[in-house]
Short mmCIF file of C-alpha atoms and ligand atoms in Angstrom, two decimals:
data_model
loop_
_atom_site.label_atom_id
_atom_site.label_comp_id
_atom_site.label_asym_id
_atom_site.label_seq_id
_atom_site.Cartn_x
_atom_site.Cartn_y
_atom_site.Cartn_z
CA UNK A 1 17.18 56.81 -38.50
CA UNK A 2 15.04 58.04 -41.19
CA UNK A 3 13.83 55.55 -43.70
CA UNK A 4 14.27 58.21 -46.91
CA UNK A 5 16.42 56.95 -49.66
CA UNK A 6 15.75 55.54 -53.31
CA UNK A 7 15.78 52.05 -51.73
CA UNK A 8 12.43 49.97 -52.72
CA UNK A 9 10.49 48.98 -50.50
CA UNK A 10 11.60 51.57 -48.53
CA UNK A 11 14.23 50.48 -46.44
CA UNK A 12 16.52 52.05 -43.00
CA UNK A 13 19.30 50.66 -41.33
CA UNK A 14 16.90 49.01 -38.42
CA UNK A 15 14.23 47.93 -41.10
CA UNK A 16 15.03 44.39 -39.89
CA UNK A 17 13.78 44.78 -36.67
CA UNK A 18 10.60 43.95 -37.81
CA UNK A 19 11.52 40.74 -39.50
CA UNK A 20 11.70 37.49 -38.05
CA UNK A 21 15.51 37.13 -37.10
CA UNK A 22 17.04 33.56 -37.38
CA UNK A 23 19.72 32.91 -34.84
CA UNK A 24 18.53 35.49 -32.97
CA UNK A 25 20.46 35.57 -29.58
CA UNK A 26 18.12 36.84 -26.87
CA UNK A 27 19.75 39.74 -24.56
CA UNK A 28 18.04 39.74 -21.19
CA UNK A 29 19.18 43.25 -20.20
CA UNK A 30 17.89 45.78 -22.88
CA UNK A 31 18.85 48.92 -21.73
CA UNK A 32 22.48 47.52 -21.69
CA UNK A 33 21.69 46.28 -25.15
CA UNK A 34 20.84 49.93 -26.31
CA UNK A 35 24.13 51.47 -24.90
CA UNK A 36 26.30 48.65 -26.51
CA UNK A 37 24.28 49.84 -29.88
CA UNK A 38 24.50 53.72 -29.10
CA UNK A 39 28.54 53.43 -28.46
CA UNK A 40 28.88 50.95 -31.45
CA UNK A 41 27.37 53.57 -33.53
CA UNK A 42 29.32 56.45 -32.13
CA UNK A 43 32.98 55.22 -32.74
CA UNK A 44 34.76 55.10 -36.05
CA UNK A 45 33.83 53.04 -38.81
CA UNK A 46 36.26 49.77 -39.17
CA UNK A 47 36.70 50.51 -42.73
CA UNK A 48 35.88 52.65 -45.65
CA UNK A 49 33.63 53.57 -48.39
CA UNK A 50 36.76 53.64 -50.87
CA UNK A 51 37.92 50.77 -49.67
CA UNK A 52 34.22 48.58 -50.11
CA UNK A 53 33.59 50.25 -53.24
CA UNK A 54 37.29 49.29 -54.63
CA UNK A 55 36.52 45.95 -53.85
CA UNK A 56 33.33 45.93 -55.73
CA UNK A 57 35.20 46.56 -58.95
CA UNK A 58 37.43 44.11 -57.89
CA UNK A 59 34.84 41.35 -57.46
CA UNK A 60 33.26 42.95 -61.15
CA UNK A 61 36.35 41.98 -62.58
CA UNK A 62 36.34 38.39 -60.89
CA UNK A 63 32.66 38.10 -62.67
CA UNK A 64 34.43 38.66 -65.92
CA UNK A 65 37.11 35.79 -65.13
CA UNK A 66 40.13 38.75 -64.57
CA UNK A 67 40.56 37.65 -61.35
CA UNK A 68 40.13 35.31 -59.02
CA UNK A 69 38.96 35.51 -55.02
CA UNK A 70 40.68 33.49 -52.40
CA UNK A 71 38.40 33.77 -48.94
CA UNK A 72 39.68 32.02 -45.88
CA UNK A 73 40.48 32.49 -42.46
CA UNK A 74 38.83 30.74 -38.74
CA UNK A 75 35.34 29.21 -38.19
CA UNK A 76 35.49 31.93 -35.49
CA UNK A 77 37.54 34.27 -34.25
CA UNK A 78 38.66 34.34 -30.38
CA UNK A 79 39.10 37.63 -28.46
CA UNK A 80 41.88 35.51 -26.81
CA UNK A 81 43.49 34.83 -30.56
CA UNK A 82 44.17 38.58 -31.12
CA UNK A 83 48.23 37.95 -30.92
CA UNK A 84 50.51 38.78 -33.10
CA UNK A 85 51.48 35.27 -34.23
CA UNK A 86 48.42 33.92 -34.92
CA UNK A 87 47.79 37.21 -37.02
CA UNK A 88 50.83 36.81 -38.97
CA UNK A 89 50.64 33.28 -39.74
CA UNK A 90 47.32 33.42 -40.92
CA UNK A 91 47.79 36.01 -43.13
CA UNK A 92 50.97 34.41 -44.12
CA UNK A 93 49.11 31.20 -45.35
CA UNK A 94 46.68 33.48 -46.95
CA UNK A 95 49.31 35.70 -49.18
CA UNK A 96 51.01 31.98 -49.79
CA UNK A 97 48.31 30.36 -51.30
CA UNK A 98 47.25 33.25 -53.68
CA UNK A 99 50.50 33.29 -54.79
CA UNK A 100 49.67 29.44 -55.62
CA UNK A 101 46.78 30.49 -57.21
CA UNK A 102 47.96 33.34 -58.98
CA UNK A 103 50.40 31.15 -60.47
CA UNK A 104 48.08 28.31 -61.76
CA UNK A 105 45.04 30.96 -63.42
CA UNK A 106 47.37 32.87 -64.33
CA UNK A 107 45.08 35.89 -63.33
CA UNK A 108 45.67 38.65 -59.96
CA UNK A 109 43.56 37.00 -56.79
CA UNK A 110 41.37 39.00 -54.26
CA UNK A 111 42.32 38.03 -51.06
CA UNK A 112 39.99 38.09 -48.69
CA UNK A 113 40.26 37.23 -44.73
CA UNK A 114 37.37 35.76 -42.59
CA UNK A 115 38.92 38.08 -39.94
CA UNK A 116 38.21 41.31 -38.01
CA UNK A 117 35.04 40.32 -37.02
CA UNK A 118 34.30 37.23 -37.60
CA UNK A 119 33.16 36.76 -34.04
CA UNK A 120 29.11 35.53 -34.47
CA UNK A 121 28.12 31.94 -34.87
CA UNK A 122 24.28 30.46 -35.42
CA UNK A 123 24.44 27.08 -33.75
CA UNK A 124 22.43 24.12 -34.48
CA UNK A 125 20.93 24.71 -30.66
CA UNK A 126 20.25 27.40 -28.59
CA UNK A 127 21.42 25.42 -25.56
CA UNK A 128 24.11 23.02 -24.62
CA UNK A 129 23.36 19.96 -21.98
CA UNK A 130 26.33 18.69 -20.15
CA UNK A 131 26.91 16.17 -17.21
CA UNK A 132 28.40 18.10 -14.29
CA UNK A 133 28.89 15.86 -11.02
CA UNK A 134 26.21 13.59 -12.37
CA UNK A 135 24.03 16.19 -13.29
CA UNK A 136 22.79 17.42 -16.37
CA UNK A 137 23.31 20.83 -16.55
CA UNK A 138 21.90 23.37 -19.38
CA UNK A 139 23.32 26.75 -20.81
CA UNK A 140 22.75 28.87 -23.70
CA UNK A 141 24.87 27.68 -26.20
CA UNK A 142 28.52 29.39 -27.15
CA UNK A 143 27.55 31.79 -30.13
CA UNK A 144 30.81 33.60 -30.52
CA UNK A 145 32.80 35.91 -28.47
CA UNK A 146 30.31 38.91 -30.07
CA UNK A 147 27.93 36.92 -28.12
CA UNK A 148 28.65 35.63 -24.99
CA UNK A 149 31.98 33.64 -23.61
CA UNK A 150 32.89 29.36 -24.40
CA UNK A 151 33.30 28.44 -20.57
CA UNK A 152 30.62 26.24 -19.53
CA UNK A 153 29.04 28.74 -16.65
CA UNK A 154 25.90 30.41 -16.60
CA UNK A 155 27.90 33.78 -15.88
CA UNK A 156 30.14 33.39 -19.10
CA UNK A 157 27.31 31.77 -20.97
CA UNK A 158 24.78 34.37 -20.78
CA UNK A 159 24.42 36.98 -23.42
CA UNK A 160 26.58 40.38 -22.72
CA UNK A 161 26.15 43.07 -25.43
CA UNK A 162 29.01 44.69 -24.02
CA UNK A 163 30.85 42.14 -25.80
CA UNK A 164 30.03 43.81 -29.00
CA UNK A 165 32.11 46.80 -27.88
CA UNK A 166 34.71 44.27 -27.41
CA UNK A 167 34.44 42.59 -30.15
CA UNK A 168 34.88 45.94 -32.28
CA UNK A 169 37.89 46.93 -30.50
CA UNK A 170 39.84 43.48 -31.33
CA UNK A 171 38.88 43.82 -34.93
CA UNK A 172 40.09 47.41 -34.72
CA UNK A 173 43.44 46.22 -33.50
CA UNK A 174 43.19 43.52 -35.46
CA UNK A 175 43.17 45.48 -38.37
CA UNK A 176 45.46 47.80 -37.40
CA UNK A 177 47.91 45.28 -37.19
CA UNK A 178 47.14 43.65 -40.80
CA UNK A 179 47.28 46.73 -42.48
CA UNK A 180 50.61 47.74 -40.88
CA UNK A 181 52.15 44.17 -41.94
CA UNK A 182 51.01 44.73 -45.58
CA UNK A 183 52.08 48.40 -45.87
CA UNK A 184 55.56 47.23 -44.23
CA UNK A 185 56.47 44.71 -46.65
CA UNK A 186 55.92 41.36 -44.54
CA UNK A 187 59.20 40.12 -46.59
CA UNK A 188 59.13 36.82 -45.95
CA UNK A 189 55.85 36.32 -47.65
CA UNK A 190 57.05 37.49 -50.91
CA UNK A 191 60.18 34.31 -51.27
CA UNK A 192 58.34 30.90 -51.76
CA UNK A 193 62.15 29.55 -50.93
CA UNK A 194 61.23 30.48 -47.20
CA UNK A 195 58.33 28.57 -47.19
CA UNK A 196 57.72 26.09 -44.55
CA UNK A 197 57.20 23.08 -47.36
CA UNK A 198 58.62 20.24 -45.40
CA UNK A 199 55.15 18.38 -46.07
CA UNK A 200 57.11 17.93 -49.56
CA UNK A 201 59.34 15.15 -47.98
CA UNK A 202 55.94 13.42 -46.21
CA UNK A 203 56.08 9.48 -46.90
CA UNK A 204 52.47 9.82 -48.49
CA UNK A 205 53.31 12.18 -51.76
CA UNK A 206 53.64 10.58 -54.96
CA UNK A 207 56.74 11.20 -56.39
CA UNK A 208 54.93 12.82 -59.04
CA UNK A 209 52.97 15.28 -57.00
CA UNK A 210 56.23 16.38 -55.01
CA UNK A 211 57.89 17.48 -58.26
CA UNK A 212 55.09 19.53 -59.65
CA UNK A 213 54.98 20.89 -56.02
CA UNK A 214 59.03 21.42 -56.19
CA UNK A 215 58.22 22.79 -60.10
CA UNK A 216 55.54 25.29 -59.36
CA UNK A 217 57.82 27.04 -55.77
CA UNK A 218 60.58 26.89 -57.81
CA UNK A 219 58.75 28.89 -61.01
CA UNK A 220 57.33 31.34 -58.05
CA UNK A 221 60.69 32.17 -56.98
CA UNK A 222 62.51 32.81 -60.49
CA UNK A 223 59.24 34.53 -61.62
CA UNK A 224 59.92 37.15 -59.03
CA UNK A 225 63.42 37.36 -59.28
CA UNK A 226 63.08 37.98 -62.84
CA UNK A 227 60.93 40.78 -62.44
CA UNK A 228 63.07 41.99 -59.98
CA UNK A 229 66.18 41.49 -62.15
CA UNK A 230 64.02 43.30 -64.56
CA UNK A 231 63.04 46.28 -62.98
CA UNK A 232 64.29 49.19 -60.24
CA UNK A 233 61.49 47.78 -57.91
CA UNK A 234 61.94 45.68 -55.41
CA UNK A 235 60.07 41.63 -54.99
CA UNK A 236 58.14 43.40 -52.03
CA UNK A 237 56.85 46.51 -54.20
CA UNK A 238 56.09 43.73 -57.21
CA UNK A 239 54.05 41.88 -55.44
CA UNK A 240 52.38 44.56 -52.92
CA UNK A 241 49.09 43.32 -51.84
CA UNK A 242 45.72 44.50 -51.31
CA UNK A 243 43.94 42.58 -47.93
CA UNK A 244 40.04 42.98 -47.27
CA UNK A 245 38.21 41.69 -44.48
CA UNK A 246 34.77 39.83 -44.28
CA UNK A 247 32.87 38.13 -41.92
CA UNK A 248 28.78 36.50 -41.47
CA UNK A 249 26.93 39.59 -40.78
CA UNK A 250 25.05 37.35 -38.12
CA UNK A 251 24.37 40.32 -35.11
CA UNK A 252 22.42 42.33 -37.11
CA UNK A 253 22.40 44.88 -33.89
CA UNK A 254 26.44 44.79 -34.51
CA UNK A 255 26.47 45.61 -38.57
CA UNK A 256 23.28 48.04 -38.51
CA UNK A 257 25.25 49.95 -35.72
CA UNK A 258 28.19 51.04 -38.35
CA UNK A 259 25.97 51.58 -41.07
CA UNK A 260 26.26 54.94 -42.00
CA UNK A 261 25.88 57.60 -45.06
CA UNK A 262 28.92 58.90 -45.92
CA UNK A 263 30.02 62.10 -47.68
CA UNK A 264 29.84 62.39 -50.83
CA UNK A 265 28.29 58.92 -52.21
CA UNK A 266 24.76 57.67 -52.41
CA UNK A 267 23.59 55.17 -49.99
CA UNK A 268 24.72 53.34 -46.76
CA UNK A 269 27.76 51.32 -46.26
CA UNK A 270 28.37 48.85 -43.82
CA UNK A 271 31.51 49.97 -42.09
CA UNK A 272 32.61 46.64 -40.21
CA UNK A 273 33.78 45.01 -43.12
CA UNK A 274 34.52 45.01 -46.25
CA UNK A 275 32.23 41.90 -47.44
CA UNK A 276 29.77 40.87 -45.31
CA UNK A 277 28.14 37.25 -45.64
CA UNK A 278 24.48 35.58 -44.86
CA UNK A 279 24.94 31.98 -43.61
CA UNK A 280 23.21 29.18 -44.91
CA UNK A 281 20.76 29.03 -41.76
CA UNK A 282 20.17 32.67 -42.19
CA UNK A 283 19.06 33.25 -45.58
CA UNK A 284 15.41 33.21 -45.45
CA UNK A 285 13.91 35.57 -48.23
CA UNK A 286 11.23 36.98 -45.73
CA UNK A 287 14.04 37.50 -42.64
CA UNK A 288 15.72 39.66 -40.90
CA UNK A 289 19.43 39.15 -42.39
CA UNK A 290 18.06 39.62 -46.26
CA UNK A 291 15.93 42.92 -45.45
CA UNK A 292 19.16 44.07 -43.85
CA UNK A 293 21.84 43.41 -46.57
CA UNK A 294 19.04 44.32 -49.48
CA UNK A 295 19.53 47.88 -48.41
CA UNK A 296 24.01 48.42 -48.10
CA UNK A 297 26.63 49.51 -50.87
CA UNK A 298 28.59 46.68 -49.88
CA UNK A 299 29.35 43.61 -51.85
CA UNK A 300 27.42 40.36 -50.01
CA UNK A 301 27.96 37.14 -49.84
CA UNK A 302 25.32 34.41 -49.27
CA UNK A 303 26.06 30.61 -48.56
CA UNK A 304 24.13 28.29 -50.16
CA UNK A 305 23.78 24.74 -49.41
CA UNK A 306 22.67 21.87 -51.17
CA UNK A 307 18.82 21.81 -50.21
CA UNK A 308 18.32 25.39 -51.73
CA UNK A 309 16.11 25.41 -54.82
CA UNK A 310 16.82 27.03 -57.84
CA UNK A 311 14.06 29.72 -58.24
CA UNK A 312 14.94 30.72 -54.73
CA UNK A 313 18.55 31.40 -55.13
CA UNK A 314 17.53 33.27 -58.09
CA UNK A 315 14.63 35.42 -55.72
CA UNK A 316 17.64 36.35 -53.28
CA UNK A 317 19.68 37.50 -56.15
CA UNK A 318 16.76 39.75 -57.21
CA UNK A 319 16.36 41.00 -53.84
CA UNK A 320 20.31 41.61 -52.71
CA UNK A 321 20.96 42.80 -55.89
CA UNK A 322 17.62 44.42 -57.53
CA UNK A 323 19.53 47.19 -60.09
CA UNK A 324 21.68 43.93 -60.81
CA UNK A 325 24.71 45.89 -60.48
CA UNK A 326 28.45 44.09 -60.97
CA UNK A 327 30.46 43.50 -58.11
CA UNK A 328 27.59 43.48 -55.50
CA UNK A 329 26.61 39.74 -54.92
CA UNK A 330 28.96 36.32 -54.26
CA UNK A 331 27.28 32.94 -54.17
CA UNK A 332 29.05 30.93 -51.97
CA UNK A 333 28.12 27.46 -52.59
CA UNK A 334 28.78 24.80 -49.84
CA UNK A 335 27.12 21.76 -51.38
CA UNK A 336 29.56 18.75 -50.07
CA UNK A 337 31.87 16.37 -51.69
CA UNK A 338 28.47 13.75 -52.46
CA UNK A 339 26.37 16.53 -54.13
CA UNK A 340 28.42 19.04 -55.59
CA UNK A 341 28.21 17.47 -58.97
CA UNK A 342 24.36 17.38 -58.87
CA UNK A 343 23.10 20.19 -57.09
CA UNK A 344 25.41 22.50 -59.14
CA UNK A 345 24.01 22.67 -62.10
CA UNK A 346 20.34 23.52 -61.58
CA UNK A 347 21.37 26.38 -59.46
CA UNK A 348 23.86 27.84 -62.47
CA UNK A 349 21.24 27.39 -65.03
CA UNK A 350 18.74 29.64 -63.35
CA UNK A 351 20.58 31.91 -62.32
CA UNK A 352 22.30 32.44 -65.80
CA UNK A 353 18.76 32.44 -67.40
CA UNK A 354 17.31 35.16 -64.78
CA UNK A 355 20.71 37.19 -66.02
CA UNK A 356 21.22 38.61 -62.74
CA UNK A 357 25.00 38.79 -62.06
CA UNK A 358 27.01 36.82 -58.92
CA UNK A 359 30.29 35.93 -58.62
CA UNK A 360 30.50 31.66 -58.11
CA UNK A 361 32.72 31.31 -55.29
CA UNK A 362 33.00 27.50 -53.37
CA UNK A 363 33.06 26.70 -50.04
CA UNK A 364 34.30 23.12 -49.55
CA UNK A 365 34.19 22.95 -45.90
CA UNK A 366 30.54 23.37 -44.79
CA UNK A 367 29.16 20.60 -46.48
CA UNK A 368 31.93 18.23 -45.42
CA UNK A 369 31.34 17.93 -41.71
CA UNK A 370 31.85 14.78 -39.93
CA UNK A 371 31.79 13.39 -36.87
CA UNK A 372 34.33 10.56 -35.93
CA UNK A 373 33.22 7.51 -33.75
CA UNK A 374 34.15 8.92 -30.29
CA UNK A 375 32.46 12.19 -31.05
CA UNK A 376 35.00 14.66 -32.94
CA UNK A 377 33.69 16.91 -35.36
CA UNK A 378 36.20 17.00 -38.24
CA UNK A 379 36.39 16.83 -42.05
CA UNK A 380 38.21 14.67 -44.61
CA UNK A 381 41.12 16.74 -46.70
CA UNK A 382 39.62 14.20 -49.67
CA UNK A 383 36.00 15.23 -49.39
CA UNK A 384 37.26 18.99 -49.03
CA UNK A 385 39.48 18.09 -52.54
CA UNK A 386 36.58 16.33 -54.05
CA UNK A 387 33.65 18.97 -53.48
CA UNK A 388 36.16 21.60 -54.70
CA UNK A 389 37.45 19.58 -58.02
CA UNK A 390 33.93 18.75 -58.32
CA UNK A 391 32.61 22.18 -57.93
CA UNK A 392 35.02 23.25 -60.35
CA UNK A 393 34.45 20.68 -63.33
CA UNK A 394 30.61 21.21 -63.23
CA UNK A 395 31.18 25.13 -63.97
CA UNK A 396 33.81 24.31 -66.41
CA UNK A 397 31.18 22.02 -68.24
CA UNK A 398 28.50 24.52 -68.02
CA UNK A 399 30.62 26.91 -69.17
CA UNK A 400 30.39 28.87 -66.28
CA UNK A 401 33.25 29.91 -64.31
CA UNK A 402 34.65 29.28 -60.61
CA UNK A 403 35.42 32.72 -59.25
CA UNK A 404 36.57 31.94 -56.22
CA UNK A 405 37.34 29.66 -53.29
CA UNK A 406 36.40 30.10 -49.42
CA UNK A 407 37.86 28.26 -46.95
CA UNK A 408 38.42 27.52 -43.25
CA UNK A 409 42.03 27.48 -42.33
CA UNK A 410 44.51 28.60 -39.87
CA UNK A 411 48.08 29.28 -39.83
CA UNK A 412 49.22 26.84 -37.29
CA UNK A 413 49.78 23.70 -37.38
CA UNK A 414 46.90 22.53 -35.76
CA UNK A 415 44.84 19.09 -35.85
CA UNK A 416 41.44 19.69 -36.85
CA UNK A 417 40.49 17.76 -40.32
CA UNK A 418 42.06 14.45 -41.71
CA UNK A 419 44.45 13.67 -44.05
CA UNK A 420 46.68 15.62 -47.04
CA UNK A 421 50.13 14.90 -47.31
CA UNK A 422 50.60 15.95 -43.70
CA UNK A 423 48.81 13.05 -42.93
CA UNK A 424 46.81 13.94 -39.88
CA UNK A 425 44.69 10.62 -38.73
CA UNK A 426 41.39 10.04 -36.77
CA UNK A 427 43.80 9.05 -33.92
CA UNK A 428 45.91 12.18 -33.74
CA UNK A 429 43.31 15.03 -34.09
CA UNK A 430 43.56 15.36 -30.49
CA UNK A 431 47.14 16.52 -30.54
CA UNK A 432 46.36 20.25 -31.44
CA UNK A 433 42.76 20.37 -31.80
CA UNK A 434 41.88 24.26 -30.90
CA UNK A 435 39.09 25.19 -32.71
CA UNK A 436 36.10 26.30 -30.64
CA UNK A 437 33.26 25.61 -33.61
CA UNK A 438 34.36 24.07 -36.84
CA UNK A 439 37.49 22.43 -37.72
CA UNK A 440 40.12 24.13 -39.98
CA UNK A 441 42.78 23.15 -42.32
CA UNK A 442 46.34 23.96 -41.02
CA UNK A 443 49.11 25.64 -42.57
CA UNK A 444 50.38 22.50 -44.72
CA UNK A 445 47.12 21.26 -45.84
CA UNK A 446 46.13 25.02 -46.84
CA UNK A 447 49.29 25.06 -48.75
CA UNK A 448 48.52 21.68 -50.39
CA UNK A 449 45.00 22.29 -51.17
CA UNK A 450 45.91 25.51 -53.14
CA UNK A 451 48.83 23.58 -55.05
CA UNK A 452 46.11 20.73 -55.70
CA UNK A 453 43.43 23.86 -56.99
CA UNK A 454 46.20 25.76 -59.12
CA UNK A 455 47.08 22.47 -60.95
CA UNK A 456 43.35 22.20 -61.74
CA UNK A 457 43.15 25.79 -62.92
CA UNK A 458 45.82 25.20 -65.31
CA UNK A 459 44.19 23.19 -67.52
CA UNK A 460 41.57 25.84 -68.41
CA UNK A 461 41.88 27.39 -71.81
CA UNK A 462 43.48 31.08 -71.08
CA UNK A 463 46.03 30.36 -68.70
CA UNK A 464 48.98 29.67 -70.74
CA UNK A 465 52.79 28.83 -69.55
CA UNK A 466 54.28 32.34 -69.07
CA UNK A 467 53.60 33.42 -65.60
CA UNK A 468 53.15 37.20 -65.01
CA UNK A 469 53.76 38.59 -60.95
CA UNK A 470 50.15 39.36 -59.35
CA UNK A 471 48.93 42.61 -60.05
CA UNK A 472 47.50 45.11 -57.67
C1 PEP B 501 30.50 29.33 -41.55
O1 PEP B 501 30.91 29.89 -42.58
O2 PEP B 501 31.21 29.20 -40.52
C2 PEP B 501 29.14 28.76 -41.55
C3 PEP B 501 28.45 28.59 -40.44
O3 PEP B 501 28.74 28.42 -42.79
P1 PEP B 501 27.31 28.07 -43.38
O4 PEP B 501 26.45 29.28 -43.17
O5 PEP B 501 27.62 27.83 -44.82
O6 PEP B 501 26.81 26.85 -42.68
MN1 MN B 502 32.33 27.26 -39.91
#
């Protein structure tokens, strides 16, 4: 592809090649590499320029505390999880909790999905050991369905770019199938009085907390009959909503495939999601994933963890986002429960003195990872609470302002992180632990955790008591 465009330094979709690529996943077969590219790049884009560019001026708005962005969905997404069900109920839990949130800042939320292609994971080793008849036996690791497969065999373990053609085609259908529930009305989603809220009655809820749970439901469901007392339209055309998808633009042979020029607009778009992320581990300012994401119209996300030092969030600012354009860049900060408080500051401070423009969004799950004595990895619901409240006071006190909130979760009621008033313990995580990488919050503790966040973003000055239905 030619490398002509007002892009400095010059840039082309496969600029990156010559980068050093963390997490790079080594394909033994090339020439089956290059036809999984060529096909990738040949079928229709996932999503559209409109679309991307309406969320940009969504996310602008978000920078100027209109709205607010809710991001959430798996650690990773299974080829074998593209059912109906699991579709619906995480989008369910998704369109529930903004409504939360909606509700307590009083302000329209973005809602975002880690879904439709959130398929890639960097892992912490590039091979697994296990015992097998006494012997130890090692594999590539599992990166991720884009990747290669989670059985432990060398066959389903060994890197298949044909699996990116895959991949595309679930996120397709996928999509296909979000967008159809959201045009169709999705009713139940829209009357908080269907809501599965026995978690209210759990032994471990203050009597307090279950009546400003009980309060806030029962506010959502006269708000929306009011309206629709109100008006001609119905509660499903009041509270329409708007989905977008994102996911870590870790394959950088999968995301420079679907970038394209499209008619009519300057520049290239990345067409296999709407927001696009950089992981923590993939960051680098000199790498691959940065030299990649400098050079699309999309809005990108970055993670950034506790060890990362002011001046160079600041530098990958400058770089993702030189003409310092709104709407274009999300910090997603994952600092953890113990350093939120600490590391937060610094990091706003420089990056409100270089006057470049981001969008604060937290991630209280990455920093929060623990493993339990007989070797589960899981998280607390009260570190995930903490870093979050935490996150939240220390932009309140900078005056800066919490944009947003990203989150692993899952509409089932699965057993994957401790605690909240559903009270999963150490001892039963085993009962319905299915994630394959990182755990996530189920259905009730999602729910909970958005109650617990829209009491917090009550008490900011601007969101008063009346309580108007979520815009577009
Ligand atoms: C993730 O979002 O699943 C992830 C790996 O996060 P991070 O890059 O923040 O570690
Ligand atoms: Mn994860």
């Amino acid at each position: 592809m030619p490398a002509t465009n007002s892009i400095s330094p010059p840039w082309s979709p496969d600029s990156w090649r010559s980068r050093r690529v963390a997490h790079a996943v080594d394909y033994p077969d090339q020439a089956a590499l290059e036809s999984a590219v060529n096909r990738l790049g040949e079928l229709p884009p996932l999503v559209t320029s409109w679309e991307i560019e309406r969320l940009r001026g969504l996310i602008a708005d978000a920078q100027d505390g209109k709205r607010f962005l809710l991001q959430g969905g798996d650690c990773a997404e299974t080829l074998d999880d593209c059912r109906a069900e699991i579709i619906t109920n995480k989008l369910k839990i998704l369109l529930q909790m903004s409504l939360v949130l909606v509700h307590g800042g009083r302000r329209p939320v973005i809602r975002v999905g880690r879904f439709a292609g959130q398929y890639a994971k960097p892992r912490s080793s590039p091979t697994e050991t296990r015992t097998i008849d006494g012997k130890p036996i090692t594999l590539p690791s599992y990166f991720g369905d884009l990747f290669n497969s989670a059985a432990f065999t060398a066959q389903a373990r060994r890197p298949d770019p044909s699996l990116m053609v895959r991949a595309y085609k679930h996120a397709a259908m996928t999509l296909n199938f979000i967008r159809a529930l959201v045009e169709g009305g999705f009713a139940d989603l829209h009357h908080p009085e269907y809501w599965n809220l026995s978690f209210f009655s759990h032994a471990s809820l203050s009597a307090q907390r279950r009546g400003e749970y009980e309060h806030m439901t029962r506010t959502l469901s006269d708000g929306l009959r009011f309206m629709e007392a109100l008006g001609e339209r119905s509660v499903e055309d009041l509270t329409r909503v708007e989905f977008f998808t994102s996911h870590e633009g870790l394959s950088l042979y999968y995301e420079a495939a679907q970038t394209r020029r499209v008619p009519r607009r300057e520049g290239y778009y990345d067409l296999t999601t709407h927001l696009p992320w950089i992981g923590e581990r993939t960051r680098a300012l000199d790498g691959a994933h940065v030299e990649f994401f400098r050079g699309i119209r999309n809005p990108v996300g970055v993670k950034v963890g506790p060890k990362a030092a002011p001046d160079e969030v600041v530098e990958l600012a400058r770089r993702l986002n030189p003409g310092n354009e709104a709407g274009k860049l999300v910090l997603i900060t994952r600092l953890g429960a113990d350093h939120a408080t600490r590391a937060l500051p610094p990091l706003v401070d420089a990056v409100r003195a270089s006057g470049q423009r981001v969008l604060w969004v937290c991630d209280p799950m990455h920093g929060n990872g623990i493993t339990t004595a007989s070797g589960i990895k899981t998280r607390s619901f009260d570190a995930i609470l903490k870093d979050l409240q935490d996150t939240f006071d220390a932009h309140t006190a900078l005056g800066s302002r919490l944009g947003g909130v990203h989150i692993e979760l899952t509409g089932e009621d699965v057993t994957e992180c401790i605690g909240g008033a559903a009270g999963v313990t150490e001892e039963g995580l085993a009962l319905n632990y299915a994630s394959l990488c990182d755990p996530r919050l189920n259905y009730q503790q999602s729910l909970e955790l958005a109650f617990l966040l829209a009491g917090r973003m009550r008490t900011l000055p601007g969101a008063g008591d009346s309580w108007t239905p979520a815009a577009k």
